[in-house]
Coordinates of C-alpha atoms and ligand atoms in Angstrom, one line a residue:
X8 CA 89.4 83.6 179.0
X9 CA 90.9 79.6 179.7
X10 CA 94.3 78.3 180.4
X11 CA 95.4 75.9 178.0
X12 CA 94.1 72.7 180.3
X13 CA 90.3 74.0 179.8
X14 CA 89.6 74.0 176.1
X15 CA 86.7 72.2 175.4
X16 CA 86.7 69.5 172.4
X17 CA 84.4 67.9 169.9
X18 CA 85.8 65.6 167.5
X19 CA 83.5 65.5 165.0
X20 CA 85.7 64.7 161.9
X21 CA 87.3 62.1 163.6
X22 CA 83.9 60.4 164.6
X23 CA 83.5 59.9 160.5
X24 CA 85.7 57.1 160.9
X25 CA 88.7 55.2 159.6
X26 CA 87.0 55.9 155.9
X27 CA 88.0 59.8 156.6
X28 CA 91.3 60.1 158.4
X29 CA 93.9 57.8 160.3
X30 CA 94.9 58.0 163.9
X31 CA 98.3 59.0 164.3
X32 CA 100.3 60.3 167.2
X33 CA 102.8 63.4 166.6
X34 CA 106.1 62.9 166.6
X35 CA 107.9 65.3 168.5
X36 CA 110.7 67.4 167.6
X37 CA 113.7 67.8 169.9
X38 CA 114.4 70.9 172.3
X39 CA 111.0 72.6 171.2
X40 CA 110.5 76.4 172.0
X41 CA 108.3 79.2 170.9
X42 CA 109.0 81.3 167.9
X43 CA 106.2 83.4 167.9
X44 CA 102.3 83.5 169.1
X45 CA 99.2 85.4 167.8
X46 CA 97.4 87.0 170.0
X47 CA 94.3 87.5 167.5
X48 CA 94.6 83.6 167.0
X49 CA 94.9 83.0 170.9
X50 CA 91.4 84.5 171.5
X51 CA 89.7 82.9 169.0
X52 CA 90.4 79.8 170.9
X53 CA 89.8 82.0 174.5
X54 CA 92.8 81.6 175.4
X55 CA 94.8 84.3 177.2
X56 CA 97.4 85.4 175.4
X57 CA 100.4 84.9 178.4
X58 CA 99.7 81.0 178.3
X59 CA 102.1 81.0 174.6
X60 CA 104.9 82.0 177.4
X61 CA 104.0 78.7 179.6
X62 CA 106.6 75.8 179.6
X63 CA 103.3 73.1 178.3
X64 CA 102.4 75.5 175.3
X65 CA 105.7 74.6 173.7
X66 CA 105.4 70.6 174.6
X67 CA 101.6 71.0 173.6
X68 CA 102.5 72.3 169.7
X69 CA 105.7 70.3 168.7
X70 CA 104.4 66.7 169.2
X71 CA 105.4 66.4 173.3
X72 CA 102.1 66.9 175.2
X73 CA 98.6 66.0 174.1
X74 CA 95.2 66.9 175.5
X75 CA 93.3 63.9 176.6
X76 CA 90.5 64.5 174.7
X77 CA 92.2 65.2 171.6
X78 CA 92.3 62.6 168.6
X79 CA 94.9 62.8 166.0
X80 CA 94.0 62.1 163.0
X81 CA 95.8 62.4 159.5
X82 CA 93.1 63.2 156.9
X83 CA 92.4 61.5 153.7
X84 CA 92.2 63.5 150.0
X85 CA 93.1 63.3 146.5
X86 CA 93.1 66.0 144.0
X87 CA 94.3 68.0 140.7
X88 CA 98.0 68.8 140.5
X89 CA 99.1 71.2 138.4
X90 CA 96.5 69.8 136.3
X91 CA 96.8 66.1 136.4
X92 CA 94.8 63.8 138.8
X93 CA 96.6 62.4 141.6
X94 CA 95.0 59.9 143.3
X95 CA 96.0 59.8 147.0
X96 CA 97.0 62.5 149.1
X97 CA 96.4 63.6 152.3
X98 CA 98.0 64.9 155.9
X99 CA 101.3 63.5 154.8
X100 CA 102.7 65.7 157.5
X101 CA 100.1 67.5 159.5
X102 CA 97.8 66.0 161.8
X103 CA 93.9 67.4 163.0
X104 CA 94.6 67.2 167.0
X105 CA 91.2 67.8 167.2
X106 CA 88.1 70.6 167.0
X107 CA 88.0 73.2 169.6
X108 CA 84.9 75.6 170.3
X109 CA 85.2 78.9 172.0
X110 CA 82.6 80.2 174.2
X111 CA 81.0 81.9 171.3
X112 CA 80.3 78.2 169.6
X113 CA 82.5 78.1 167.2
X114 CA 84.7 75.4 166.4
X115 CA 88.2 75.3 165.2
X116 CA 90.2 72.6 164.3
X117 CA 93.6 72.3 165.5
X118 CA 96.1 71.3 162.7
X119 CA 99.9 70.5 163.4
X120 CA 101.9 70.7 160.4
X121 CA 105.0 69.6 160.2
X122 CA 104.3 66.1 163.0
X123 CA 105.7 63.6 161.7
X124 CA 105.2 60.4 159.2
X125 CA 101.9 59.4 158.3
X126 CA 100.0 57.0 155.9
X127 CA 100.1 59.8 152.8
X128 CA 103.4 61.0 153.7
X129 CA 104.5 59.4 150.4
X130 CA 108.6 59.8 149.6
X131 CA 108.4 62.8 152.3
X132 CA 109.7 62.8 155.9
X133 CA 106.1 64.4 157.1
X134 CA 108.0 67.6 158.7
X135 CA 108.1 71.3 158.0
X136 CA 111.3 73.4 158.3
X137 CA 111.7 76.5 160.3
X138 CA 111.7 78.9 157.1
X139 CA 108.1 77.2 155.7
X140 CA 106.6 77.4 159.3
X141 CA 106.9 81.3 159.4
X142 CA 106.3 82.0 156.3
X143 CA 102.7 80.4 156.7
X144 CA 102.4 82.0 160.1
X145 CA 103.3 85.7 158.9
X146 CA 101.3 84.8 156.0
X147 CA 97.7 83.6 157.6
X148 CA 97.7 86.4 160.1
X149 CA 98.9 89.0 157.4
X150 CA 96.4 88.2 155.2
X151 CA 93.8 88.3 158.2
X152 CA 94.7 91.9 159.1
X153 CA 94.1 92.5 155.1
X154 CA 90.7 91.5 155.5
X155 CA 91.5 88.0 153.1
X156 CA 89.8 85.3 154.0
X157 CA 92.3 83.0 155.0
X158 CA 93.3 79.4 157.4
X159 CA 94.8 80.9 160.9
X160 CA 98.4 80.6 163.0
X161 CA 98.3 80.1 166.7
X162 CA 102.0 79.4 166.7
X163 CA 105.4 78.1 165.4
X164 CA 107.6 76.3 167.6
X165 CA 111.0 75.6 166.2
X166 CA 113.9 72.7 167.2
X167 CA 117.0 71.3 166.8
X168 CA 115.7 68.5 165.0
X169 CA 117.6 68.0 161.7
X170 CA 115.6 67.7 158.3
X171 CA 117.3 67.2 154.9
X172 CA 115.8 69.8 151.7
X173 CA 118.0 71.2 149.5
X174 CA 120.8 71.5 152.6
X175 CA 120.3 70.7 156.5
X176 CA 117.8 72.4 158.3
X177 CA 115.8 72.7 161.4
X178 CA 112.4 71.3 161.8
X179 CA 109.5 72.9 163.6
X180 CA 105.6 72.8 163.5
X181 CA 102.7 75.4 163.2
X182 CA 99.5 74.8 164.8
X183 CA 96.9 75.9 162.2
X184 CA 93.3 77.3 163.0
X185 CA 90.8 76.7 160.5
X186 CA 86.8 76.0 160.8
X187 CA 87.2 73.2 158.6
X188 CA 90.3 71.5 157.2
X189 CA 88.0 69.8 154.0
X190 CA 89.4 70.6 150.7
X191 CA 88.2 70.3 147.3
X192 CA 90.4 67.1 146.8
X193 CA 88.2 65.5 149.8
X194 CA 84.8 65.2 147.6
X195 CA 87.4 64.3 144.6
X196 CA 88.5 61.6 146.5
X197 CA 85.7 59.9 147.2
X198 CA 84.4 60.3 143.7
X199 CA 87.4 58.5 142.2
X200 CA 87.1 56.1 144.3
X201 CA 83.9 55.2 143.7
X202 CA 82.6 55.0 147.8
X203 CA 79.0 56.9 146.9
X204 CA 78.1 56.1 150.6
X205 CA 81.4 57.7 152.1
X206 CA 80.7 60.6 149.5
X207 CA 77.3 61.2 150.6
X208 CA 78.8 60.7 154.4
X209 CA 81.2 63.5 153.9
X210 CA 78.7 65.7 152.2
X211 CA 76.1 65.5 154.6
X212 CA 79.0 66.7 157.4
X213 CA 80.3 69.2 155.2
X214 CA 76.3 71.0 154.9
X215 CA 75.5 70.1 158.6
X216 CA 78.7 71.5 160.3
X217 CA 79.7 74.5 157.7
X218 CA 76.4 74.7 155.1
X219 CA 74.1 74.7 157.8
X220 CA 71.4 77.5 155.7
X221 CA 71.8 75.2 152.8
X222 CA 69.3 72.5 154.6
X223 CA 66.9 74.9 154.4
X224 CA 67.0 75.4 150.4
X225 CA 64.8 72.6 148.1
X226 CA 68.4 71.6 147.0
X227 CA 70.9 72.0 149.6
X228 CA 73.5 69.9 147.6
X229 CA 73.0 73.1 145.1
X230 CA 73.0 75.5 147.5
X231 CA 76.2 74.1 149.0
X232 CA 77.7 74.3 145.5
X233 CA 76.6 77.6 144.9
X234 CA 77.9 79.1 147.9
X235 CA 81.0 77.3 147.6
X236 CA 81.0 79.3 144.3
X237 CA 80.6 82.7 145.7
X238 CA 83.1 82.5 148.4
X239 CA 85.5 81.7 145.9
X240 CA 84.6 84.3 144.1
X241 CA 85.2 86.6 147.0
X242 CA 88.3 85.5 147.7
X243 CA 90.2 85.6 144.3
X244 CA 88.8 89.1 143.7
X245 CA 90.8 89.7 146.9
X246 CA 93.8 88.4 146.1
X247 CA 94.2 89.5 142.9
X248 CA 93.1 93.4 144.3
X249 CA 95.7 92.8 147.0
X250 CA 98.7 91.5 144.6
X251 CA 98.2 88.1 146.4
X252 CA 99.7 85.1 144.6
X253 CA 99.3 81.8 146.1
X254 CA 101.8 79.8 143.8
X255 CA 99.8 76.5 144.5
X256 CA 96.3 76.2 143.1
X257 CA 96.0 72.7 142.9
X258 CA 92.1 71.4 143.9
X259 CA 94.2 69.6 147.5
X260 CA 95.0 73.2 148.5
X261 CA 91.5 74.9 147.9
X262 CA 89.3 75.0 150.9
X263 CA 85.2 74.3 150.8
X264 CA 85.3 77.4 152.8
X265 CA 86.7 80.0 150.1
X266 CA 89.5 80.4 152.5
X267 CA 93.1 80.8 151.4
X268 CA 94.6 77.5 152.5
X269 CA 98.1 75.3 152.5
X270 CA 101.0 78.3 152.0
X271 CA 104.1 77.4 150.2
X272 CA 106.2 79.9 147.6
X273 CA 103.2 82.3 147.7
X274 CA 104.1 86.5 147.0
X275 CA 102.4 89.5 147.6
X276 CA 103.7 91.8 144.4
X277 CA 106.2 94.2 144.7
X278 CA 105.8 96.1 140.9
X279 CA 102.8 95.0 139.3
X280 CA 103.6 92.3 137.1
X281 CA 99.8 90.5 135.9
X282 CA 102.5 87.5 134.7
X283 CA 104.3 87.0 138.0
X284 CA 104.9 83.8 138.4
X285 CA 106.1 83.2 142.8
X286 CA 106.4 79.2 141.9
X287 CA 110.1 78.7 140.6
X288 CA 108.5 75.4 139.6
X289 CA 105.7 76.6 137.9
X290 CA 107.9 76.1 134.5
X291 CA 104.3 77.0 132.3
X292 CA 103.4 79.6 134.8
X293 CA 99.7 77.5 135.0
X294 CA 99.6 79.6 138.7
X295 CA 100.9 82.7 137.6
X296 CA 98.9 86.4 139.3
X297 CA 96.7 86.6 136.3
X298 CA 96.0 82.8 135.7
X299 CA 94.7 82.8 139.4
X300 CA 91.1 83.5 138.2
X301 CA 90.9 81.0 135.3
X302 CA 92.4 78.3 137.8
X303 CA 89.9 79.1 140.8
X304 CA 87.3 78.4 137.8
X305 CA 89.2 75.5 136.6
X306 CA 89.1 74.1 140.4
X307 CA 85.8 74.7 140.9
X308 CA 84.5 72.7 137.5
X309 CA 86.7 70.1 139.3
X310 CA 84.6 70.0 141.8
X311 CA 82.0 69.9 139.8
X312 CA 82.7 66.8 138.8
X313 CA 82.8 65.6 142.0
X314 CA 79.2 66.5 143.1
X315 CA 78.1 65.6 140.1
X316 CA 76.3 62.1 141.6
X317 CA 74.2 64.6 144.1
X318 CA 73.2 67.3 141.8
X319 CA 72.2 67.6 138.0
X320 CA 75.0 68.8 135.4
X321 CA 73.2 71.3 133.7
X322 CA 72.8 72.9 137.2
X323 CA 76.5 72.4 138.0
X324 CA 76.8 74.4 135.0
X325 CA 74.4 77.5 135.2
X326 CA 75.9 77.5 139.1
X327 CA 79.6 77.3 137.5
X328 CA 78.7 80.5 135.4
X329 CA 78.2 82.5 138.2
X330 CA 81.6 82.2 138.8
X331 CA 83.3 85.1 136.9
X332 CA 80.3 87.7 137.1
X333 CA 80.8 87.6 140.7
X334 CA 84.5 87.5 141.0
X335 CA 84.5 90.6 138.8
X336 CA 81.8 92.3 141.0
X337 CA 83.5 92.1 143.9
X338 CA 87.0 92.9 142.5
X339 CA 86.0 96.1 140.6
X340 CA 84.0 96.8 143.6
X341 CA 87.4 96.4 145.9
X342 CA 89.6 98.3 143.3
X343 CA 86.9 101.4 143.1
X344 CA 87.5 101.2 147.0
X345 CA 91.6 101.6 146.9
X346 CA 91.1 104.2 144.3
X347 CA 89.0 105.8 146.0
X348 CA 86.2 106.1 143.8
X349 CA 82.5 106.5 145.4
X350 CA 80.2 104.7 142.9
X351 CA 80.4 102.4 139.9
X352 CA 80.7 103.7 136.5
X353 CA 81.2 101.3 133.3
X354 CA 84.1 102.8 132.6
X355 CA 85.5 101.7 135.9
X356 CA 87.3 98.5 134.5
X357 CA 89.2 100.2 131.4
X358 CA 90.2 103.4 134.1
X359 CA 91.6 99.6 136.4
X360 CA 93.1 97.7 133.4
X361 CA 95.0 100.7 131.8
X362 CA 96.3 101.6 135.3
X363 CA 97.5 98.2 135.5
X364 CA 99.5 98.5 132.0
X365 CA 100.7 101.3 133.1
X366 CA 102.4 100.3 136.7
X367 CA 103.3 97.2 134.8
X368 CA 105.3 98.6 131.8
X369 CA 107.7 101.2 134.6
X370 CA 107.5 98.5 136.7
X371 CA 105.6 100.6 139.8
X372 CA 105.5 99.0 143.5
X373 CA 102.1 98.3 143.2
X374 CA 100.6 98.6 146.8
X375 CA 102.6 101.3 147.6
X376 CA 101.2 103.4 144.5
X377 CA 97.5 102.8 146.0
X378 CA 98.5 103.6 149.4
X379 CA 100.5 107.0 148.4
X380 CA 97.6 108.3 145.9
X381 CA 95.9 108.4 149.2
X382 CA 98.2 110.4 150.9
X383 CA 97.1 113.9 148.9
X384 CA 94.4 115.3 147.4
X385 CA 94.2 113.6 144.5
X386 CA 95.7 116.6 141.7
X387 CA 98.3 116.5 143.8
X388 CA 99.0 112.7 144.5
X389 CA 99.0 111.9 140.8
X390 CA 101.1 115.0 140.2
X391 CA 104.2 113.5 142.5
X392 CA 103.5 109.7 141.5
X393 CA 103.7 110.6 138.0
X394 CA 108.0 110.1 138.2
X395 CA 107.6 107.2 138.8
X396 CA 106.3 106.4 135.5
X397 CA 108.7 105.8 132.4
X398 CA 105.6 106.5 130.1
X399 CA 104.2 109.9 131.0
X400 CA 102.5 111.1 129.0
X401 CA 100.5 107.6 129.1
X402 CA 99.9 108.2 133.0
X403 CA 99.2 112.1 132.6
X404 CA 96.1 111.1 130.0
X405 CA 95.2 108.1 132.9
X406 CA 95.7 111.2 135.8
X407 CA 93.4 113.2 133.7
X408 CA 90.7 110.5 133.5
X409 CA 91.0 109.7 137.4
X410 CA 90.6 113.1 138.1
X411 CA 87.6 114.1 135.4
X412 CA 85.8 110.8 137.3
X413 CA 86.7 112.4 141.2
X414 CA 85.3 115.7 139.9
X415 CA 82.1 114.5 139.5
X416 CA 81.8 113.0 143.0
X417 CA 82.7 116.2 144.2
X418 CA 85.3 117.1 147.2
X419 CA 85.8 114.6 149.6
X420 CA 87.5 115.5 153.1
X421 CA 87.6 111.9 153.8
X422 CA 89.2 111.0 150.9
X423 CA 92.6 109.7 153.0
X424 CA 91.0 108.3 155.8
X425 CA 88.7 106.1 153.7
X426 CA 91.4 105.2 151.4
X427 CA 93.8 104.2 153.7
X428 CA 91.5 102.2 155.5
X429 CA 91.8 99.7 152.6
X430 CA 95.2 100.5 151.3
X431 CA 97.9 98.9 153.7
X432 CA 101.1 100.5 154.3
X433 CA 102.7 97.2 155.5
X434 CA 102.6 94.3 153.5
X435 CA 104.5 91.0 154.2
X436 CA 107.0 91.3 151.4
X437 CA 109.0 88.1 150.5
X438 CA 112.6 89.9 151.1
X439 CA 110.5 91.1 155.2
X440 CA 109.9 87.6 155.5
X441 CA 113.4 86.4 154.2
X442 CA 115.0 88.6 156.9
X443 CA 113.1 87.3 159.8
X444 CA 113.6 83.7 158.5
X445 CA 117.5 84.4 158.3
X446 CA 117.5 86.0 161.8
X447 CA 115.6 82.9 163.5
X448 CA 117.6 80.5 161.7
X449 CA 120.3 81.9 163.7
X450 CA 117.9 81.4 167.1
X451 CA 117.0 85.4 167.2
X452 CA 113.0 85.6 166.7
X453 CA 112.8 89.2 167.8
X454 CA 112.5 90.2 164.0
X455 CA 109.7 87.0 163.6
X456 CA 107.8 88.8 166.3
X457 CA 108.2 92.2 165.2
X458 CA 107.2 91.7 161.7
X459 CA 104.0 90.3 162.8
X460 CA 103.1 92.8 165.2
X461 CA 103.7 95.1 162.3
X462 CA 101.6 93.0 160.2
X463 CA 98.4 92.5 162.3
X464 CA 97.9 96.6 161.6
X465 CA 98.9 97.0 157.7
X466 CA 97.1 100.2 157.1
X467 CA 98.0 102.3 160.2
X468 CA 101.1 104.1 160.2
X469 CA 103.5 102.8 162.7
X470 CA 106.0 105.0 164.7
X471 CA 109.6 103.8 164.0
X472 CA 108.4 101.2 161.7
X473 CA 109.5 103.2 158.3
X474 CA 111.4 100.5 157.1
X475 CA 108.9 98.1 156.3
X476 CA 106.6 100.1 154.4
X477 CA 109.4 100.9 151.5
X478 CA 110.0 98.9 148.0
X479 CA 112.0 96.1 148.4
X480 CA 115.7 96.5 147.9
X481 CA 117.0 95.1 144.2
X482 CA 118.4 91.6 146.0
X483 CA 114.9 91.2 147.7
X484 CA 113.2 91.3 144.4
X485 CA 113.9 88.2 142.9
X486 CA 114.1 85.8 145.8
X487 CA 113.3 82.0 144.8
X488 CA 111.2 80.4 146.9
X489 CA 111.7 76.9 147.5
X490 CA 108.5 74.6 147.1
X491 CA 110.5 72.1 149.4
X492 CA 109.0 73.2 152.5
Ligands
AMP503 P1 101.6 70.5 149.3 O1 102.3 70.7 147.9 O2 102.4 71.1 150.4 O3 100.2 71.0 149.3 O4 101.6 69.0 149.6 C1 101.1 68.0 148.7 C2 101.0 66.7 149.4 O5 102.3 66.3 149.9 C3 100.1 66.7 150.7 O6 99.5 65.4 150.7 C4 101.1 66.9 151.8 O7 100.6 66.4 153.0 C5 102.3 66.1 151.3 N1 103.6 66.6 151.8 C6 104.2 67.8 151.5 N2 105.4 67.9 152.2 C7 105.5 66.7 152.8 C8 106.6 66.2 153.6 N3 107.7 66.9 153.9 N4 106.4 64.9 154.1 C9 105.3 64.2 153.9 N5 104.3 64.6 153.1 C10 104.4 65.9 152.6
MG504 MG1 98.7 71.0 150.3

């Protein structure tokens, strides 16, 4: 374990060069102090978790303190918005302090969001408000806990510094963990550009440092591509078995890693809704739940594009193909797992979909259905869920196939413990978050803390902690998440 004085750095984005990223030094924010800490996120960095509590660690994440090996630096992109080009983006308000690595070797880079003007801050102010900062901490870690690949939180630190959205509020930063802050829009941006050397300079980096097996295969460009591919795969086939909707697909907010990345109006579901649409400015609903899959396609193909100077198109195709095979693998795969079904049957995905119409049409909570039809034996589960249905007949032919299909795999003592160990009891509901947001705007981050803690165990039951594993109440249903974060 290391105090905060010993991490050890090694900048190698910033090595890249002025092509990459810009140096720029954080601007602070006034009268900083700690909202709230992970303690998963601490030790991936080594650090002991009582250092967050130290006077420096609050001057060290809002913009006051700096390491002297550290080397801000506001990174460079482009990408696909909402399905139109946009030319040049970038760290318009979060700079890469630097890479870290732990004792086990691994590097993270340290990513304030929320420091202050930079070249691609654009018309914005280059901070983050208070509200944005926890939702994307709560978020990252939740998601973690899910087992959802996902960008880190060590911290938020709030302030009394003013910022101007739709009324005043209070800026603060989050310190985000990541192995790598390279985004699709990176590889785009070079490609519109037309800087083939710079391309190849980033690609090279991006296979050395995070595709290192790839150098081993006759095309490693391919390779890269490929895996690229599957870990996207992976990772929509969780969100959409999870109810995760990130609200903000565009090719700027998809990581090379497969990793869910850049938080704004994102929603778990509360009843199943396949049209949910978390973006209240999302008028065509392009990122709504269901349109996740075609999107991460649609992203991908973007990137495509982008590699296209390194590796052949008809490869870039056949590799593009891939794409919704595997997503569906793993997501009928994850889905037999909260249902609690032992092997695969082709039946599997009309038993799935016709579940799905039915929660959707009685509007049912849809984790918590999962969670409870764990909670019996299974004749009996289906037997109390079934009033929550409107259409019950419908569910009482769907009970009948579940059941038929659990017959055949015979009794199962386990049956709770396995299920539960994939379907969480907590979940970081929007109206959860909206409360802890509301308490620490008024300087109280006990509920901030407590949420989390709750959080970073989502499928234990929790002693006392009742209350945060029920359906939201009717207000905390249709909360409208502001993009203007
Ligand atoms: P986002 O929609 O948050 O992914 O942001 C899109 C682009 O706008 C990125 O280049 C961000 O860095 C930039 N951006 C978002 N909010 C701000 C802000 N308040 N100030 C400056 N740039 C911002
Ligand atoms: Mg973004």
């Amino acid at each position: 374990m290391k105090a905060l004085d010993e991490l050890t750095f090694d900048n190698r984005f910033a090595r890249l060069g002025d092509a990459f990223s810009t140096s720029v030094l954080p601007d602070p924010i006034d009268n900083p102090r700690l909202v709230v800490a992970s303690d998963g996120a601490m030790a991936l960095l080594d650090l002991e978790p009582t250092e967050a509590h130290s006077p420096v660690f609050a001057q060290l994440f809002s913009g006051h303190k700096l390491w002297a090996e550290a080397q801000p630096r506001a990174m460079v992109y482009s990408g696909h918005q909402f399905g139109g080009y946009s030319p040049r983006l970038g760290d318009g308000r979060g700079l890469l302090l630097g890479e870290v690595y732990n004792d086990a070797g691994e590097h993270w880079d340290l990513h304030l969001k929320g420091a202050g003007l930079t070249p691609y801050s654009r018309m914005g102010d280059g901070r983050a408000v208070l509200r944005s900062s926890i939702r994307e901490f709560l978020a990252s870690e939740a998601l973690h806990a899910l087992g959802i690949p996902t960008s880190r939180a060590l911290c938020v630190i709030g302030s009394d510094t003013p910022v101007w959205r739709e009324t005043q509020e209070r800026a603060a930063m989050v310190l985000r963990l990541a192995p790598s802050h390279i985004r699709f829009g990176h590889f785009e941006y070079f490609y519109y550009t037309k800087q083939p050397e710079q391309a190849k300079v980033l690609g090279e980096h991006v296979l050395a440092m995070h595709f290192p097996e790839c150098l081993e295969q006759p095309e490693p460009y391919l390779a890269m591509f490929r895996a690229i591919v599957e870990r996207n795969a992976e990772l929509i086939a969780k969100w959409q078995a999870y109810g995760f909707c990130h609200g903000v697909m565009n090719t700027d907010n998809m990581s090379i890693l497969g990793i869910t990345f850049d938080f704004g109006p994102f929603a778990f579901l509360d009843d199943f809704d396949a049209n949910f649409i978390c973006n209240h400015s999302d008028d065509q609903g392009r990122y709504s739940f269901s349109n996740q899959v075609p999107i991460a396609h649609w992203n991908l193909s973007a990137l495509a594009q982008a590699l296209t100077p390194f590796i052949n198109v008809q490869a870039l195709r056949e590799t593009l193909e891939l794409f919704l095979p595997l997503y569906e693998a793993h997501y009928l795969d994850l889905m037999r797992r909260r249902l609690g079904l032992a092997q695969g049957e082709d039946s599997d995905k009309a038993l799935i979909e016709d579940l799905l119409r039915l929660m959707q049409n009685s509007s049912v909570d849809y984790n918590l259905f999962l969670r409870r039809l764990g909670d019996q034996p299974a004749a009996q589960a289906v037997a109390t869920l079934r009033d929550d249905f409107i259409d019950r007949d419908g569910f009482d032919h769907w009970s009948a196939r579940y059941l038929q299909r659990l017959a055949v795999q015979g009794d199962d003592p386990e049956r709770t413990a396995r299920m539960h160990a994939v379907n969480p009891l907590y979940l970081l509901r929007n109206y959860l978050a909206q409360n802890a947001i509301d308490a620490a705007q008024q300087g109280d981050y006990e509920e901030v803390r407590r949420l989390h803690n709750v959080l970073t165990r989502p499928f234990d039951e929790q002693p006392g902690m009742q209350a945060y594993a029920q359906r939201p109440p009717e207000w905390g249903k249709h909360l409208e998440i502001s993009c203007s974060s």
